[in-house]
Amino acid sequence: MIGPVALATLVLGSLVACTPTDNGPAPMPTTVWTSAAPEGPLEGDPWVETVRASLEAQAIAVNRNDFSLASLTETTSYDLRSRLYSAARDQVTSSGSTEILPGPLPFAPVEVTGVPEDATASVRGCVAEQWASEGGTPPAVPGARGIEYRLAQEDGSRTVTSTVNVPDLDCSTVDPPVALFDPAPEPSTVDDVERIIRPTRD
């Protein structure tokens, strides 16, 4: 379920500096870790790498209000892309504005169920509870809550297919690593649902 809080979850707005122009698509922002890059035995797992790639693509798509981006299509299932698109439309419809994510949703994996060869797998961990805002400014204390990302693999390509909240996962002492976009996103100018680009089918 993706609502305003889940957009702090998953990963509405457009990057003024990154909105496609008549000269062609704007370049993708880069991500810069605010401290040391995350490390640990799970960081090299291909399922965790897929989650991180999807979270980055989700945040860029949300910020641009463009859910047809290739990076999102390659890492995130059509169903999840559609849910993100619907959440963006709901946000504009209800408030007349969209929200911005300052970077990929901060995430700290704690468990991977599945091996690289499996057709499906899941990644559990702690994700930032508060992350999106109209100004796109990183919150001082984002908090953390439990989440499970479910994934699938077909012909060697992995995608995140769905998410499930895990309220019994204790994230009270977990501080998910933070990466921010460069250039930093600017507040959105999107106030019409017709300017939100729907996802393309697989």
Coordinates of N, CA and C in Angstrom, one line a residue, residues 1-106:
M1 N 0.8 -1.2 0.0 CA 0.0 0.0 0.0 C 0.9 1.2 0.0
I2 N 0.6 2.1 -1.0 CA 1.5 3.2 -1.1 C 0.6 4.5 -1.0
G3 N 0.8 5.2 0.0 CA 0.2 6.5 0.2 C 1.2 7.5 0.4
P4 N 0.8 8.7 1.0 CA 1.8 9.7 1.3 C 2.9 9.2 2.2
V5 N 2.5 8.3 3.2 CA 3.5 7.7 4.1 C 4.4 6.7 3.3
A6 N 3.7 6.0 2.4 CA 4.5 5.0 1.7 C 5.4 5.6 0.7
L7 N 5.1 6.8 0.3 CA 6.0 7.5 -0.6 C 7.3 7.9 0.2
A8 N 7.1 8.1 1.5 CA 8.2 8.1 2.3 C 8.7 6.7 2.4
T9 N 7.8 5.7 2.0 CA 8.1 4.2 1.9 C 8.8 3.8 0.7
L10 N 8.2 4.1 -0.2 CA 8.8 3.6 -1.4 C 9.6 4.6 -2.0
V11 N 9.1 4.2 -2.7 CA 9.3 5.2 -3.0 C 8.4 5.4 -3.8
L12 N 6.1 13.1 -4.5 CA 5.7 12.9 -5.9 C 6.2 14.2 -6.4
G13 N 6.6 14.4 -7.3 CA 7.0 15.7 -7.8 C 7.8 15.6 -9.1
S14 N 8.2 16.7 -9.6 CA 9.1 16.7 -10.8 C 10.3 17.5 -10.4
L15 N 11.4 17.0 -10.9 CA 12.7 17.8 -10.7 C 12.7 18.9 -11.8
V16 N 12.6 20.1 -11.4 CA 12.6 21.2 -12.3 C 13.9 21.1 -13.1
A17 N 15.0 20.9 -12.4 CA 16.3 20.9 -13.1 C 16.5 19.6 -14.0
C18 N 15.6 18.6 -13.8 CA 15.8 17.3 -14.5 C 14.6 17.0 -15.3
T19 N 13.7 17.9 -15.5 CA 12.5 17.6 -16.4 C 12.9 17.5 -17.8
P20 N 12.5 16.5 -18.6 CA 12.8 16.5 -20.0 C 12.4 17.8 -20.7
T21 N 13.3 18.2 -21.6 CA 13.0 19.4 -22.4 C 13.0 19.1 -23.9
D22 N 12.8 20.1 -24.7 CA 12.7 19.9 -26.1 C 14.1 19.4 -26.7
N23 N 15.1 19.6 -25.9 CA 16.5 19.1 -26.3 C 16.7 17.7 -26.0
G24 N 15.7 17.0 -25.4 CA 15.9 15.6 -25.1 C 15.8 15.4 -23.6
P25 N 15.8 14.1 -23.2 CA 15.7 13.8 -21.8 C 16.8 14.4 -21.0
A26 N 16.5 14.9 -19.8 CA 17.5 15.4 -18.9 C 18.4 14.2 -18.3
P27 N 19.6 14.5 -18.0 CA 20.5 13.4 -17.5 C 19.9 13.0 -16.1
M28 N 20.2 11.7 -15.8 CA 19.8 11.2 -14.5 C 20.7 11.8 -13.4
P29 N 20.2 12.1 -12.2 CA 21.1 12.5 -11.1 C 21.9 11.4 -10.7
T30 N 23.0 11.7 -10.0 CA 23.8 10.7 -9.4 C 23.5 10.6 -7.9
T31 N 23.9 9.6 -7.2 CA 23.6 9.5 -5.8 C 24.9 9.5 -5.1
V32 N 24.9 10.3 -4.0 CA 26.1 10.5 -3.2 C 25.8 10.1 -1.7
W33 N 26.6 9.1 -1.2 CA 26.4 8.7 0.2 C 26.8 9.9 1.1
T34 N 26.0 10.2 2.1 CA 26.3 11.2 3.0 C 27.4 10.8 4.0
S35 N 27.7 9.6 4.2 CA 28.8 9.0 5.0 C 29.4 7.9 4.2
A36 N 29.9 6.9 4.9 CA 30.5 5.8 4.2 C 29.4 5.0 3.5
A37 N 29.7 4.4 2.3 CA 28.7 3.6 1.6 C 28.4 2.4 2.5
P38 N 27.2 1.8 2.4 CA 26.8 0.7 3.2 C 27.7 -0.5 2.9
E39 N 28.0 -1.3 4.0 CA 28.8 -2.4 3.8 C 28.3 -3.5 4.7
G40 N 28.7 -4.7 4.5 CA 28.3 -5.9 5.3 C 28.0 -7.1 4.4
P41 N 27.8 -8.2 5.0 CA 27.7 -9.5 4.2 C 26.5 -9.5 3.2
L42 N 25.5 -8.7 3.4 CA 24.4 -8.7 2.5 C 24.5 -7.7 1.4
E43 N 25.4 -6.8 1.4 CA 25.4 -5.7 0.4 C 25.9 -6.2 -0.9
G44 N 26.6 -7.3 -1.0 CA 27.0 -7.9 -2.3 C 26.0 -8.9 -2.8
D45 N 24.9 -9.1 -2.1 CA 23.9 -10.1 -2.6 C 23.1 -9.4 -3.8
P46 N 23.0 -10.2 -4.9 CA 22.3 -9.6 -6.0 C 20.9 -9.2 -5.8
W47 N 20.2 -9.8 -4.8 CA 18.8 -9.4 -4.5 C 18.8 -8.1 -3.8
V48 N 19.8 -7.9 -2.9 CA 19.9 -6.6 -2.2 C 20.2 -5.5 -3.2
E49 N 21.2 -5.8 -4.1 CA 21.5 -4.8 -5.2 C 20.3 -4.4 -6.0
T50 N 19.5 -5.4 -6.3 CA 18.3 -5.1 -7.1 C 17.3 -4.2 -6.3
V51 N 17.2 -4.4 -5.0 CA 16.3 -3.5 -4.2 C 16.9 -2.1 -4.2
R52 N 18.2 -1.9 -4.1 CA 18.8 -0.6 -4.1 C 18.6 0.1 -5.4
A53 N 18.8 -0.7 -6.5 CA 18.6 -0.1 -7.8 C 17.1 0.3 -8.1
S54 N 16.2 -0.5 -7.6 CA 14.8 -0.2 -7.7 C 14.4 1.1 -6.9
L55 N 14.9 1.2 -5.7 CA 14.7 2.3 -4.8 C 15.2 3.6 -5.4
E56 N 16.3 3.6 -6.1 CA 16.9 4.7 -6.8 C 16.0 5.1 -7.9
A57 N 15.6 4.1 -8.7 CA 14.7 4.4 -9.9 C 13.4 4.9 -9.5
Q58 N 12.8 4.3 -8.4 CA 11.5 4.8 -7.9 C 11.6 6.2 -7.5
A59 N 12.6 6.6 -6.8 CA 12.7 8.0 -6.3 C 12.9 9.0 -7.5
I60 N 13.6 8.6 -8.5 CA 13.8 9.5 -9.7 C 12.4 9.6 -10.4
A61 N 11.8 8.5 -10.6 CA 10.5 8.5 -11.2 C 9.4 9.3 -10.5
V62 N 9.4 9.2 -9.2 CA 8.5 10.0 -8.3 C 8.8 11.4 -8.5
N63 N 10.1 11.8 -8.4 CA 10.5 13.2 -8.5 C 10.2 13.8 -9.8
R64 N 10.2 13.0 -10.9 CA 9.9 13.5 -12.2 C 8.5 13.3 -12.6
N65 N 7.7 12.6 -11.8 CA 6.3 12.2 -12.2 C 6.3 11.5 -13.6
D66 N 7.3 10.7 -13.8 CA 7.4 9.9 -15.0 C 7.7 8.5 -14.7
F67 N 6.7 7.7 -14.7 CA 6.8 6.3 -14.3 C 7.0 5.3 -15.5
S68 N 7.5 5.9 -16.6 CA 7.8 5.2 -17.8 C 9.3 5.1 -18.0
L69 N 10.1 5.6 -17.0 CA 11.5 5.6 -17.2 C 12.1 4.2 -17.3
A70 N 13.1 4.0 -18.2 CA 13.7 2.7 -18.4 C 14.3 2.1 -17.2
S71 N 14.9 2.9 -16.3 CA 15.5 2.4 -15.1 C 14.5 1.8 -14.2
L72 N 13.3 2.4 -14.2 CA 12.2 1.9 -13.3 C 11.7 0.6 -13.9
T73 N 11.5 0.6 -15.2 CA 10.9 -0.6 -15.9 C 11.8 -1.8 -15.7
E74 N 13.1 -1.6 -15.7 CA 14.1 -2.7 -15.6 C 14.2 -3.2 -14.2
T75 N 13.8 -2.5 -13.2 CA 14.1 -3.0 -11.8 C 12.8 -3.2 -11.0
T76 N 11.6 -2.8 -11.6 CA 10.4 -2.7 -10.8 C 9.3 -3.3 -11.6
S77 N 8.5 -4.2 -11.1 CA 7.4 -4.8 -11.8 C 6.3 -3.8 -12.2
Y78 N 5.5 -4.1 -13.2 CA 4.5 -3.2 -13.7 C 3.5 -2.9 -12.7
D79 N 3.1 -3.9 -11.9 CA 2.1 -3.7 -10.8 C 2.6 -2.7 -9.8
L80 N 3.9 -2.8 -9.4 CA 4.4 -1.8 -8.4 C 4.6 -0.4 -9.1
R81 N 5.0 -0.4 -10.3 CA 5.1 0.9 -11.0 C 3.7 1.6 -11.1
S82 N 2.7 0.7 -11.3 CA 1.3 1.3 -11.4 C 0.8 1.8 -10.1
R83 N 1.2 1.1 -9.0 CA 0.8 1.6 -7.7 C 1.5 2.9 -7.4
L84 N 2.8 3.1 -7.8 CA 3.5 4.4 -7.6 C 2.8 5.5 -8.4
Y85 N 2.4 5.1 -9.6 CA 1.7 6.1 -10.5 C 0.4 6.5 -9.8
S86 N -0.4 5.6 -9.3 CA -1.7 5.9 -8.7 C -1.5 6.7 -7.5
A87 N -0.5 6.4 -6.7 CA -0.2 7.2 -5.5 C 0.1 8.7 -5.9
A88 N 0.9 8.8 -7.0 CA 1.2 10.2 -7.4 C 0.0 11.0 -7.8
R89 N -0.9 10.3 -8.5 CA -2.2 10.9 -8.9 C -3.0 11.3 -7.7
D90 N -3.1 10.4 -6.8 CA -3.9 10.6 -5.6 C -3.3 11.8 -4.8
Q91 N -2.0 11.9 -4.7 CA -1.4 13.0 -4.0 C -1.7 14.4 -4.6
V92 N -1.7 14.5 -6.0 CA -2.0 15.7 -6.7 C -3.5 16.0 -6.5
T93 N -4.3 15.0 -6.7 CA -5.7 15.2 -6.6 C -6.2 15.7 -5.2
S94 N -5.5 15.2 -4.2 CA -6.0 15.5 -2.8 C -5.4 16.8 -2.3
S95 N -4.1 17.1 -2.7 CA -3.5 18.3 -2.2 C -3.1 19.4 -3.2
G96 N -3.2 19.0 -4.5 CA -2.8 20.0 -5.6 C -1.3 20.1 -5.7
S97 N -0.5 19.3 -5.0 CA 0.9 19.4 -5.1 C 1.5 18.0 -5.0
T98 N 2.8 17.9 -5.2 CA 3.5 16.6 -5.2 C 4.6 16.7 -4.2
E99 N 5.2 15.5 -3.8 CA 6.3 15.5 -2.9 C 7.6 15.1 -3.6
I100 N 8.7 15.4 -3.0 CA 10.0 15.1 -3.5 C 10.8 14.2 -2.6
L101 N 11.6 13.3 -3.1 CA 12.5 12.5 -2.3 C 13.9 13.0 -2.5
P102 N 14.6 13.3 -1.5 CA 15.9 13.9 -1.6 C 17.0 12.9 -2.1
G103 N 16.6 11.6 -2.1 CA 17.5 10.6 -2.6 C 16.7 9.3 -2.6
P104 N 17.3 8.2 -2.9 CA 16.7 6.9 -2.8 C 16.2 6.7 -1.3
L105 N 15.1 6.0 -1.1 CA 14.7 5.7 0.2 C 15.7 5.0 1.0
P106 N 16.2 5.5 2.1 CA 17.2 4.9 2.9 C 16.8 3.5 3.4

